[in-house]
mmCIF file of C-alpha atoms and ligand atoms in Angstrom:
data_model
loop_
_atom_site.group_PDB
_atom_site.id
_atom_site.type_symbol
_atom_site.label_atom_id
_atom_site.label_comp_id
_atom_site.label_asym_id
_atom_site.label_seq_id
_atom_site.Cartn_x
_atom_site.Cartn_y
_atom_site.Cartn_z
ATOM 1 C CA UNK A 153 0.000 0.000 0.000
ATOM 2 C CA UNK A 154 1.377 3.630 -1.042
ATOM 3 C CA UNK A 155 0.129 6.630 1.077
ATOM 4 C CA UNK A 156 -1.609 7.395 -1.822
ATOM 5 C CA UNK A 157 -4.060 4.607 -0.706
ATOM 6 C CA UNK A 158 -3.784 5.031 3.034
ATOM 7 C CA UNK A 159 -6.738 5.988 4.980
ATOM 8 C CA UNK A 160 -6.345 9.900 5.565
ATOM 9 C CA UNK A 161 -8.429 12.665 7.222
ATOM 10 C CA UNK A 162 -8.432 16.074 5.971
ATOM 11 C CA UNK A 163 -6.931 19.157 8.320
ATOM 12 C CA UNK A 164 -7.946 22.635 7.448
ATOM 13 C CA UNK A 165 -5.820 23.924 4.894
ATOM 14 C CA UNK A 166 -5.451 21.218 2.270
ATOM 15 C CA UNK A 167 -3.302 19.109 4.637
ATOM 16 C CA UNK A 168 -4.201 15.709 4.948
ATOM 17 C CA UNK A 169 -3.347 13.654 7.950
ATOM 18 C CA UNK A 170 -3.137 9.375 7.822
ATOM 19 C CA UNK A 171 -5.359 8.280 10.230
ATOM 20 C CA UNK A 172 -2.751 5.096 10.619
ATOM 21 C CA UNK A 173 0.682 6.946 12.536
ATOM 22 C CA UNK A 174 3.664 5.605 13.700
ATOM 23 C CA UNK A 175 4.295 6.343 17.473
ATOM 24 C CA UNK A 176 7.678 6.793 18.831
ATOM 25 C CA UNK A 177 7.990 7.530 22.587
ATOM 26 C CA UNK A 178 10.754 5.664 24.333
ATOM 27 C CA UNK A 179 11.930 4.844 21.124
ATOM 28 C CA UNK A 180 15.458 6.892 21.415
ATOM 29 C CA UNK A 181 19.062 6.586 20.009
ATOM 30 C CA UNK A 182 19.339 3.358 17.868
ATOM 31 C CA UNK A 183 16.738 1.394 19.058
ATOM 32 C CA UNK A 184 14.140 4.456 17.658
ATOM 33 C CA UNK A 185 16.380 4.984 14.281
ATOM 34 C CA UNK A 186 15.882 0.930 13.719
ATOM 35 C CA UNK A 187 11.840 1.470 14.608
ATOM 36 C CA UNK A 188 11.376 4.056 12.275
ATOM 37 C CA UNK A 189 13.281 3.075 9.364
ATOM 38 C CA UNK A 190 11.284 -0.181 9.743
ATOM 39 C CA UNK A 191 8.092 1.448 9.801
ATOM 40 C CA UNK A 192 8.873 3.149 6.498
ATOM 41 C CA UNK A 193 9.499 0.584 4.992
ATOM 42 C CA UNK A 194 6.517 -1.214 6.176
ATOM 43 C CA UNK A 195 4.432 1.382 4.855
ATOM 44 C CA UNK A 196 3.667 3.867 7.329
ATOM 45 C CA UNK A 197 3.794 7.649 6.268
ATOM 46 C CA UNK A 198 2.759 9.223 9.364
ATOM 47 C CA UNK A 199 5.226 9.790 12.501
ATOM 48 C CA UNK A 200 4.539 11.058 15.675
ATOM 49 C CA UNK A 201 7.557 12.324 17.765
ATOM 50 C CA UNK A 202 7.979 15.186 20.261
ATOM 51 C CA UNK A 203 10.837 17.618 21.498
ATOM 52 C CA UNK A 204 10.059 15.880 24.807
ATOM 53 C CA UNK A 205 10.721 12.120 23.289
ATOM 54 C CA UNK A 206 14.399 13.353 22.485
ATOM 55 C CA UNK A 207 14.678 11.498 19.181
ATOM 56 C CA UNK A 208 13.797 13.606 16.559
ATOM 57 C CA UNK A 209 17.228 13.601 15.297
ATOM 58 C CA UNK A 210 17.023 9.578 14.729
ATOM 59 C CA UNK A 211 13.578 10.371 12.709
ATOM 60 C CA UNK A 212 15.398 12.611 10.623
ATOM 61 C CA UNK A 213 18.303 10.467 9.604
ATOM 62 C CA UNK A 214 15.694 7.283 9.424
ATOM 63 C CA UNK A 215 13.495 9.332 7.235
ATOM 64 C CA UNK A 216 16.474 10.505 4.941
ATOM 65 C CA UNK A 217 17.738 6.984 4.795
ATOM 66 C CA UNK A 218 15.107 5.573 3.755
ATOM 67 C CA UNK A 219 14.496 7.477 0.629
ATOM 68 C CA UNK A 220 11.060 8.080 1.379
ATOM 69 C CA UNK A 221 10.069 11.058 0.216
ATOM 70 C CA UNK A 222 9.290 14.438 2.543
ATOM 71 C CA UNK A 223 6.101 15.601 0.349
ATOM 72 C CA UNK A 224 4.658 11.487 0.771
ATOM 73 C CA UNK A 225 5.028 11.772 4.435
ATOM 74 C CA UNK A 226 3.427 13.516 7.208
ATOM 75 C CA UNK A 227 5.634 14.687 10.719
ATOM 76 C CA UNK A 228 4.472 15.528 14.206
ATOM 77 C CA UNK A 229 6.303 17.184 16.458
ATOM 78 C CA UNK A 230 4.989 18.790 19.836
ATOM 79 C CA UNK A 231 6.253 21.585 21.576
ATOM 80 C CA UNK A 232 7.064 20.969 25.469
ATOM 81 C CA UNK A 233 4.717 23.339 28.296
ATOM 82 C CA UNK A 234 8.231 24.336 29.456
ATOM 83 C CA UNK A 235 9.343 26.160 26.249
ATOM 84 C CA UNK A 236 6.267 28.541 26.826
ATOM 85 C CA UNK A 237 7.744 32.191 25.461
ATOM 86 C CA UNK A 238 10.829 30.089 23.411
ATOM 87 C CA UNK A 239 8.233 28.840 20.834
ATOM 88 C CA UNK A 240 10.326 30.048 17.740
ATOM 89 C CA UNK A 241 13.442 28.730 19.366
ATOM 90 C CA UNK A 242 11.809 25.664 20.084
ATOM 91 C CA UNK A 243 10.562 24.862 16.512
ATOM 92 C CA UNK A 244 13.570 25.840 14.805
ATOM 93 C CA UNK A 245 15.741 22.872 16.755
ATOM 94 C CA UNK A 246 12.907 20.407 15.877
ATOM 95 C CA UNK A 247 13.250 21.306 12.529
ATOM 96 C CA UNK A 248 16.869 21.145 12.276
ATOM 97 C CA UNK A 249 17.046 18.028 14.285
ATOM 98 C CA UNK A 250 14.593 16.324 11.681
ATOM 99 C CA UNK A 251 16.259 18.031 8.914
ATOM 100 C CA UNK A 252 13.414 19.142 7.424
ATOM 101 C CA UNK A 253 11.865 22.838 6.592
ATOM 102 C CA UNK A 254 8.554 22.148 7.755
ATOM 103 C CA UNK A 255 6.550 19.633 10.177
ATOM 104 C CA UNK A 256 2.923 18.747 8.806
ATOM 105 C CA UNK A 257 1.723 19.436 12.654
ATOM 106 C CA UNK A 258 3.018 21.018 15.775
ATOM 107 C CA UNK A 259 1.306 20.375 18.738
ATOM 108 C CA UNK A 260 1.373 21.661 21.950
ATOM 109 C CA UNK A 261 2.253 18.569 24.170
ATOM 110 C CA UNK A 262 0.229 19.588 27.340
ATOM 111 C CA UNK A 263 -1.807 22.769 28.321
ATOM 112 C CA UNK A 264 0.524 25.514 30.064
ATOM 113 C CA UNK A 265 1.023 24.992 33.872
ATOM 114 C CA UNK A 266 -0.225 28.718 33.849
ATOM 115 C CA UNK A 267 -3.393 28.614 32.261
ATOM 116 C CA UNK A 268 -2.720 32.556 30.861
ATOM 117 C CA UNK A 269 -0.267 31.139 29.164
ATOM 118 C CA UNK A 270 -2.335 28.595 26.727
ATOM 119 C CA UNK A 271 -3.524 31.712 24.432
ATOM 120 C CA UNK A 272 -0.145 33.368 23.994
ATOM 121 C CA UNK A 273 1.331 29.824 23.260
ATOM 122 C CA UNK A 274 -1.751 29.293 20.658
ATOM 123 C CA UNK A 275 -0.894 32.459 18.939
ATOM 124 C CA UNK A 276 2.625 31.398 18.433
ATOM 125 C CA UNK A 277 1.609 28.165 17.011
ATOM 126 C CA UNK A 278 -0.126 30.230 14.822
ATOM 127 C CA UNK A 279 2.808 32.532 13.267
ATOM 128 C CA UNK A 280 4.564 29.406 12.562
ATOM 129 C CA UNK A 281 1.930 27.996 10.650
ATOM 130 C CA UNK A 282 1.336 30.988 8.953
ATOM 131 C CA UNK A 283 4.912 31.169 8.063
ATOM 132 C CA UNK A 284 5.146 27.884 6.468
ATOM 133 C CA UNK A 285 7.099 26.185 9.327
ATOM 134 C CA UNK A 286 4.167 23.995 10.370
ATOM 135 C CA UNK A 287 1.717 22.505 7.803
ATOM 136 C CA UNK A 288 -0.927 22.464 10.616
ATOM 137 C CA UNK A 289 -0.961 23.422 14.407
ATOM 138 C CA UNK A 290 -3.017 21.455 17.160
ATOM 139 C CA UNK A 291 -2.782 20.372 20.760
ATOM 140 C CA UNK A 292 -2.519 17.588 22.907
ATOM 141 C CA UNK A 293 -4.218 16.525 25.953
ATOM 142 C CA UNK A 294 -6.493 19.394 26.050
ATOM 143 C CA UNK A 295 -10.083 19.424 27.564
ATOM 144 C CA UNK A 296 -13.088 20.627 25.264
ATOM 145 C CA UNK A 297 -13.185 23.820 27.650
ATOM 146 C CA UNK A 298 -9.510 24.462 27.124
ATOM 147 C CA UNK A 299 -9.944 24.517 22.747
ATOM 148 C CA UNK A 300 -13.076 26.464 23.391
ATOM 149 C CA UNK A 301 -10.936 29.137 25.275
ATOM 150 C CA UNK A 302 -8.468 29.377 22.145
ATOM 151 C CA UNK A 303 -11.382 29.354 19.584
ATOM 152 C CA UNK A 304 -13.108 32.136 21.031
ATOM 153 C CA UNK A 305 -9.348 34.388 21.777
ATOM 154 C CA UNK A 306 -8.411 33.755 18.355
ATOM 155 C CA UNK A 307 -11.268 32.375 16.232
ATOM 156 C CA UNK A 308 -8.604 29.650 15.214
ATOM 157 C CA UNK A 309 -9.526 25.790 15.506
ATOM 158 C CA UNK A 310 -6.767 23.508 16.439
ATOM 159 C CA UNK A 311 -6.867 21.048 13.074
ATOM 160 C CA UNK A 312 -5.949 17.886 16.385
ATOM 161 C CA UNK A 313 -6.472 17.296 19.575
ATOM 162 C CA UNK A 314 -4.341 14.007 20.630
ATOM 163 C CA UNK A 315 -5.453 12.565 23.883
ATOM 164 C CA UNK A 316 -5.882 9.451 25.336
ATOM 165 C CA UNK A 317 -7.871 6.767 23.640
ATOM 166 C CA UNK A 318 -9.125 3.150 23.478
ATOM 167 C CA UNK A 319 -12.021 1.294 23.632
ATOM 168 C CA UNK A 320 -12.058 1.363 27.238
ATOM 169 C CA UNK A 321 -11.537 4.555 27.165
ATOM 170 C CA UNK A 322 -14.165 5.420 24.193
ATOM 171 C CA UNK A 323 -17.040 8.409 25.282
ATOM 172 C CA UNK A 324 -18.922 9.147 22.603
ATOM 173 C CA UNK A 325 -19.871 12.868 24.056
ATOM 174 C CA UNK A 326 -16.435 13.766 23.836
ATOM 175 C CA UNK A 327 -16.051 12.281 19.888
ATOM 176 C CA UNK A 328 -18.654 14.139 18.924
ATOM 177 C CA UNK A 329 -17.689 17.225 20.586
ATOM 178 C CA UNK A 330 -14.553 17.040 18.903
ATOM 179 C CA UNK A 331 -16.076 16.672 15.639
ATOM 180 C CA UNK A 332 -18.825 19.598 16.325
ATOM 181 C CA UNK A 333 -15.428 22.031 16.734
ATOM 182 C CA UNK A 334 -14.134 20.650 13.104
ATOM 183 C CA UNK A 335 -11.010 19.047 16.233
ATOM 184 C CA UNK A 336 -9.599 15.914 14.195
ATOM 185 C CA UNK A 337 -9.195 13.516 17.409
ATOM 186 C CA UNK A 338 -5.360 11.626 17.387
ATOM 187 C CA UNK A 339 -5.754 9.003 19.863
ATOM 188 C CA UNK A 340 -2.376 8.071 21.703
ATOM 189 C CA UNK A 341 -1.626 4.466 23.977
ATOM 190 C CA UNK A 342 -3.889 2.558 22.210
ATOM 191 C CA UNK A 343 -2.614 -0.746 23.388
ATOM 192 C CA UNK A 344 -1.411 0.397 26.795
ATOM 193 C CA UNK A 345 -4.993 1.498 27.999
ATOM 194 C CA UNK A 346 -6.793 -1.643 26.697
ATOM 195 C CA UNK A 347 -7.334 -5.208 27.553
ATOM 196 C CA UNK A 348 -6.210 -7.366 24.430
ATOM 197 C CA UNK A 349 -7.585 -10.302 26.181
ATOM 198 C CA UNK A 350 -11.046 -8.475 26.285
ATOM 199 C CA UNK A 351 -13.557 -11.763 25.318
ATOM 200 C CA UNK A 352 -15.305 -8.930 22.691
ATOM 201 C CA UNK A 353 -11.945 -8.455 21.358
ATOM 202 C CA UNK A 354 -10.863 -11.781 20.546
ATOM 203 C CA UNK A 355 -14.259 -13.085 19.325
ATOM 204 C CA UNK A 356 -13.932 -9.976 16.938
ATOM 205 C CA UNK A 357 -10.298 -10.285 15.866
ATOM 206 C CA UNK A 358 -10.973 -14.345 15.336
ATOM 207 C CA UNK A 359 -13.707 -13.733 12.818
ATOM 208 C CA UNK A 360 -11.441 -11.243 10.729
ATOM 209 C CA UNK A 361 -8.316 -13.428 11.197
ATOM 210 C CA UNK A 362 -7.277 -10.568 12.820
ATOM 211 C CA UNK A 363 -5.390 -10.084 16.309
ATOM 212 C CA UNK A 364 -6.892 -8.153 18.946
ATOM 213 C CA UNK A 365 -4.236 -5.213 18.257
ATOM 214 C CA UNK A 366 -4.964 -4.943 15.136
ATOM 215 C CA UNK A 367 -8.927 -4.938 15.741
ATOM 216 C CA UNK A 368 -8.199 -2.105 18.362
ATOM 217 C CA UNK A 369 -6.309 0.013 15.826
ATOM 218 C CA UNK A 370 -9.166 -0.805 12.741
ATOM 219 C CA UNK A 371 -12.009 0.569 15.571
ATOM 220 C CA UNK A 372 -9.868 3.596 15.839
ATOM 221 C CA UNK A 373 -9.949 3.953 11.943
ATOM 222 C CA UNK A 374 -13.345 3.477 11.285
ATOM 223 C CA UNK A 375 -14.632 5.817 13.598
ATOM 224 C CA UNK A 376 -11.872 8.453 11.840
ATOM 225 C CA UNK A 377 -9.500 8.599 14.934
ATOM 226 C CA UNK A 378 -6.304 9.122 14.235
ATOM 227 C CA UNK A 379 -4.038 6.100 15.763
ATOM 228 C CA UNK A 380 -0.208 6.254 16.301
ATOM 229 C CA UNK A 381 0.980 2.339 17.849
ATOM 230 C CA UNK A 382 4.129 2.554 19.185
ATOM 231 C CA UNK A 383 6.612 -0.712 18.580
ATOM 232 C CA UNK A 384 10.332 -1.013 18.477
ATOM 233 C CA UNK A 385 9.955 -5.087 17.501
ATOM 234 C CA UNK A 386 9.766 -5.292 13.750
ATOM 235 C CA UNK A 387 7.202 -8.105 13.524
ATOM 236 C CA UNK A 388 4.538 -5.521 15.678
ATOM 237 C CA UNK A 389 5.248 -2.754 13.366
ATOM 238 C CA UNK A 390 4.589 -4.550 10.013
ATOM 239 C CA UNK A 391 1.483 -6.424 11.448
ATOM 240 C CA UNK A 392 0.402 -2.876 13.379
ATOM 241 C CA UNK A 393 0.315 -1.576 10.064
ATOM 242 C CA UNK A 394 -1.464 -4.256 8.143
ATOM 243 C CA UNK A 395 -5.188 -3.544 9.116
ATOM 244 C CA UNK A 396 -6.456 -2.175 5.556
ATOM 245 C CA UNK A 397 -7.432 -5.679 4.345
ATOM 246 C CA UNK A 398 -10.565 -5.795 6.617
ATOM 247 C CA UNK A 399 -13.131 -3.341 8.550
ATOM 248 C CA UNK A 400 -15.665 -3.436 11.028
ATOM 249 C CA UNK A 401 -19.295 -4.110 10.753
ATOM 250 C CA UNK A 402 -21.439 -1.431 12.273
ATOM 251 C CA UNK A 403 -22.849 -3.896 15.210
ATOM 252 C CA UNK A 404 -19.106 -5.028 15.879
ATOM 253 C CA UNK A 405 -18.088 -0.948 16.048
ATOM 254 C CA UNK A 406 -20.663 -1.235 18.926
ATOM 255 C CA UNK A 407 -20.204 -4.068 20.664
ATOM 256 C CA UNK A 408 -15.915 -2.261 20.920
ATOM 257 C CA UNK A 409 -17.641 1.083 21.425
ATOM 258 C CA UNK A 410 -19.712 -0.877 24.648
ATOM 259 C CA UNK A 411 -16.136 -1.155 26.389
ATOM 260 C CA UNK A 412 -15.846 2.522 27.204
ATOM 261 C CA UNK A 413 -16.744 2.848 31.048
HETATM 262 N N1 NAP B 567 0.620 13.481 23.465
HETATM 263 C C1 NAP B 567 0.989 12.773 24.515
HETATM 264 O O1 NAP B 567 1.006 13.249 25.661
HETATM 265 C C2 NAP B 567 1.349 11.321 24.309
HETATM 266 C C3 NAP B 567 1.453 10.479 25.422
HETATM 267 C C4 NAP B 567 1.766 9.128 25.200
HETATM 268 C C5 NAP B 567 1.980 8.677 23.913
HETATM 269 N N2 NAP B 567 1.912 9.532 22.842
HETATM 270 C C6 NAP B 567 2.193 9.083 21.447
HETATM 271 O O2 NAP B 567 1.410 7.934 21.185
HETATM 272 C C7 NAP B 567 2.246 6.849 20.814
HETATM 273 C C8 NAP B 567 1.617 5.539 21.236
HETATM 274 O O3 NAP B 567 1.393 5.486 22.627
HETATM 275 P P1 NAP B 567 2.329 4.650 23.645
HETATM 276 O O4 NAP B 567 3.696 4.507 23.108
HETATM 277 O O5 NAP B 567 2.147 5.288 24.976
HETATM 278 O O6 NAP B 567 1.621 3.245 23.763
HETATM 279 P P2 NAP B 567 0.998 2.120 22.814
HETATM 280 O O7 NAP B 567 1.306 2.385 21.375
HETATM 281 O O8 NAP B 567 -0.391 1.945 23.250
HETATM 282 O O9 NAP B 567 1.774 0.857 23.307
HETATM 283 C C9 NAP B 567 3.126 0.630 23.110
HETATM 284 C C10 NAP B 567 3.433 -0.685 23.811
HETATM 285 O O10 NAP B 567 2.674 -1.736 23.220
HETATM 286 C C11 NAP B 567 3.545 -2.743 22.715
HETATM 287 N N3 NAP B 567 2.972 -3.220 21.446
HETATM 288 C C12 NAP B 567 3.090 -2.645 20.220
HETATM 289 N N4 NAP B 567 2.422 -3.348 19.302
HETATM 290 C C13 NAP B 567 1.829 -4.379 19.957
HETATM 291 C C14 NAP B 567 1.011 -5.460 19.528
HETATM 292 N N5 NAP B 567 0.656 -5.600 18.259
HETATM 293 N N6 NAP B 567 0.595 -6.342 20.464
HETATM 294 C C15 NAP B 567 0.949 -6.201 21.760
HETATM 295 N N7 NAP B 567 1.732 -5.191 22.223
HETATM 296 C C16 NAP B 567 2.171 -4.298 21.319
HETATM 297 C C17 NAP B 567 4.887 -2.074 22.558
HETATM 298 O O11 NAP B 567 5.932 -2.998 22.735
HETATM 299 P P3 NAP B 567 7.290 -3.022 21.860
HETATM 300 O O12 NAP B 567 7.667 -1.598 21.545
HETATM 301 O O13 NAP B 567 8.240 -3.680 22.796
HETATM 302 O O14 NAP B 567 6.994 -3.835 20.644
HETATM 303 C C18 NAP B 567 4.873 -1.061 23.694
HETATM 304 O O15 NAP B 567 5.236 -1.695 24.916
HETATM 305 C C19 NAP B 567 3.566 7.186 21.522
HETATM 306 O O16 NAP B 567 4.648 6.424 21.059
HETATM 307 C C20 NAP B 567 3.653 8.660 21.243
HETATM 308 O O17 NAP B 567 4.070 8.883 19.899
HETATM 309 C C21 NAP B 567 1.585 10.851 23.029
#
């Protein structure tokens, strides 16, 4: 599968995002080069790092090594609460560590520690998007309150919000209020907040031939959340990524959906 073919979700701005990422926290030094290189090559074009994860430098030299190219791939990078008021400073090394010009979408990795700070930060996300630095701007692990605050200061939508998310963790309220805003939701720990030996899981997974990883990571996809697995074992990334030859049936979507306390 090219990522011409993959799955994708459009952002404001012509920018479209895979809803299939690669996720790459606590994948450092070689161990994250290896991961990333062998996610390319196993066909993902979306990849999720973060100042914070300190290996954006490895997903540069994996991404130039691999001779993928920059305009068939889309780059996250998120910009840590403590950089608040070095924004510009702060892009600028991610984009020289990834040796690239531009990230598709920078993120701001948690809301401020002073709340008066989130708007300021917002606006700075902005610039650089309006610059050409960032493709896209968003934020992570924000509340619905907390976007509404920097819609109404700046009557500018983040294109993401990437929070927490799995089936035990699915509430439809907050989907939907996500999707009222025009918010594309990027759900992160997929596999680390569920049960894979859920009994709904398995039944589901054994009548696609499917395991219940990759059942967890279709659910995400067919309700158009963004997913980013994390693996740094080759034989998780390549089967992590194969979950375009099958989908969910509406009832089965429900029976996952069911699992969300
Ligand atoms: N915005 C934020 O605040 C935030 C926070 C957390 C994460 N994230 C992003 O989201 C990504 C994913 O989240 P995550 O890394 O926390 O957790 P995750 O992807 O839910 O889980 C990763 C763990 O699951 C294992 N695993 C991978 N594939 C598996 C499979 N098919 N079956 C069973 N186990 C499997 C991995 O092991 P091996 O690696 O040993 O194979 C690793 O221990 C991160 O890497 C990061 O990019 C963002």
């Amino acid at each position: 599968m090219t990522s011409v073919d993959q799955l994708t979700v459009p952002l404001a701005g012509d920018v479209r995002m895979p809803l299939l990422g690669f996720g790459t926290w606590q994948a450092t030094g070689q161990a994250g080069y290896d991961a990333v290189l062998a996610a390319l090559d196993a066909g993902y074009r979306h990849i999720d790092t973060a100042t914070m994860y300190g290996n954006e430098r490895e997903v540069g030299r994996a991404v130039r090594e691999s001779g993928v190219r920059r305009e068939d791939l889309f780059i996250t990078t998120k910009l840590p609460p403590e950089r608040v008021g070095r924004e510009r400073e702060t892009i600028e090394e991610s984009l020289r560590a990834l040796d690239t010009d531009h990230v598709d979408l920078w993120l701001i990795h948690w809301p401020p520690a002073t709340p008066g700070d989130s708007i300021p930060t917002w606006r700075e996300l902005l610039a650089a998007r309006d610059e050409g630095l960032a493709r896209a701007v968003g934020v992570s692990n924000y509340s619905v309150s907390q976007i509404d605050e920097l819609i109404q200061a700046t009557e500018e939508t983040p294109a993401v919000n990437q929070i927490r998310w799995s089936p035990t963790l699915y509430d439809r309220r907050t989907h939907a209020a996500h999707r009222d805003r025009g918010v594309v939701l990027e759900g992160y720990s997929p596999f680390k907040t569920s049960d894979l030996s859920d009994p709904v899981l398995t039944r589901i997974a054994a009548a696609h031939d499917a395991s219940p990883a990759q059942v967890v990571l279709r659910w995400h996809i067919d309700h158009e959340i963004v997913v980013i697995p994390k693996s740094v074992t080759p034989e998780r990334i390549r089967a992590n990524f194969d979950v375009f030859g099958f989908s969910l049936t509406a009832e089965e979507m429900r029976d996952i959906d069911a699992l969300g306390r």
